[in-house]
């Protein structure tokens, strides 16, 4: 603020203070006496202080007077601090289609129910559907998500206003043979979106290129997308090997697996996030590991659509980076990452009759550090000095969490999403004790009701 123009000059300092909300004054926070799960070398610190200045964690441990100066102190005793969760695969505006089409096969669900409604979606639907999903995410500990959808400017506006972090991409579908796709609307929208939003909102928003899947994109189209992504240095987000139908059709049509098909088309030359990978073979997992492709595991969605159970233990053994995601709220039917952490730590044990598979810590890593690798940020997904201040606080003073024999086990097997009492992204508190700081809940409820009435 400058006061060059005398007409705007306040009479005294109290007027300035009155104008600013507390959130705007506090650019510095101290979480006092917190138990901290750093996810950095899996370390747990009891009763320490964490200093956040602007958008970074600037100190951990005991703080000196200068560090304490002018900070808002948050009493974190009896609470646990950990890195915010990273949702590795989502379609956030699909909250509008929550509980709309259930108990059917993926092909019937997608082609007969979802695609027809999605054709009617307008910018306003995307904006309110996204804000609704973002509210659900920040209230349940998610601070970052990787998303692919349509009307991306409206989705990005919701991300920008809400304060959450996201990698966003416009889903692209075209089964035409080309060879020229320079007039393709979706590809051109992707380019415009990437130029406008990549790096926006203090870097909270990044862009990606998203060929939807091998069964909705021709090989020529995927090639064109890859060539364009290479020109912009953009990462790729794609659905891969989600169902047995996709896997077998690909073998019939191209004589190779879906992963090998994408590899041969050059997709993995770009940094890639591949969602699902339910039917990948061991050779496919080696291709993913060798090319540093992140596989996103979506246990709820895969179970609900009966797609199968992804070979996560094998993929991890082979060295694949496995992140965790919710998929859209129409195939889940929520955006609760603690539920995914819980499922990921349970289903592989049961499916393989092996209680050693996917430990609580492995599951938590998928939802934090591995998600940070997926999005290409090495200063995210951990609590350490210099890392981005994307932090959640969990109230451990709950009957279902006592006694805390083991924090990591508690997080994977006992914590409920509603135990999250504070969510901070980029050093800004977005949610605290049930209150949304950046989103007007009433406005979103009203907007959702209007969209629902028009669409259905
Ligand atoms: Ni998906």
Short mmCIF file of C-alpha atoms in Angstrom, two decimals, residues 150 170-174 180-193 221:
data_model
loop_
_atom_site.label_atom_id
_atom_site.label_comp_id
_atom_site.label_asym_id
_atom_site.label_seq_id
_atom_site.Cartn_x
_atom_site.Cartn_y
_atom_site.Cartn_z
CA UNK A 150 -13.33 -29.40 -19.03
CA UNK A 170 -8.13 -30.07 -19.97
CA UNK A 171 -9.14 -33.66 -20.81
CA UNK A 172 -8.70 -34.27 -24.56
CA UNK A 173 -10.74 -36.73 -26.62
CA UNK A 174 -10.52 -37.32 -30.39
CA UNK A 180 -3.31 -32.60 -38.77
CA UNK A 181 -4.82 -31.52 -35.43
CA UNK A 182 -3.96 -27.84 -35.59
CA UNK A 183 -7.70 -26.99 -35.66
CA UNK A 184 -8.57 -29.32 -32.78
CA UNK A 185 -10.59 -27.29 -30.26
CA UNK A 186 -9.49 -29.26 -27.18
CA UNK A 187 -5.81 -29.13 -28.07
CA UNK A 188 -6.01 -25.40 -28.73
CA UNK A 189 -7.87 -24.84 -25.45
CA UNK A 190 -5.12 -26.81 -23.69
CA UNK A 191 -2.43 -24.59 -25.19
CA UNK A 192 -4.31 -21.38 -24.24
CA UNK A 193 -4.96 -22.71 -20.73
CA UNK A 221 -4.00 -37.60 -31.74
#
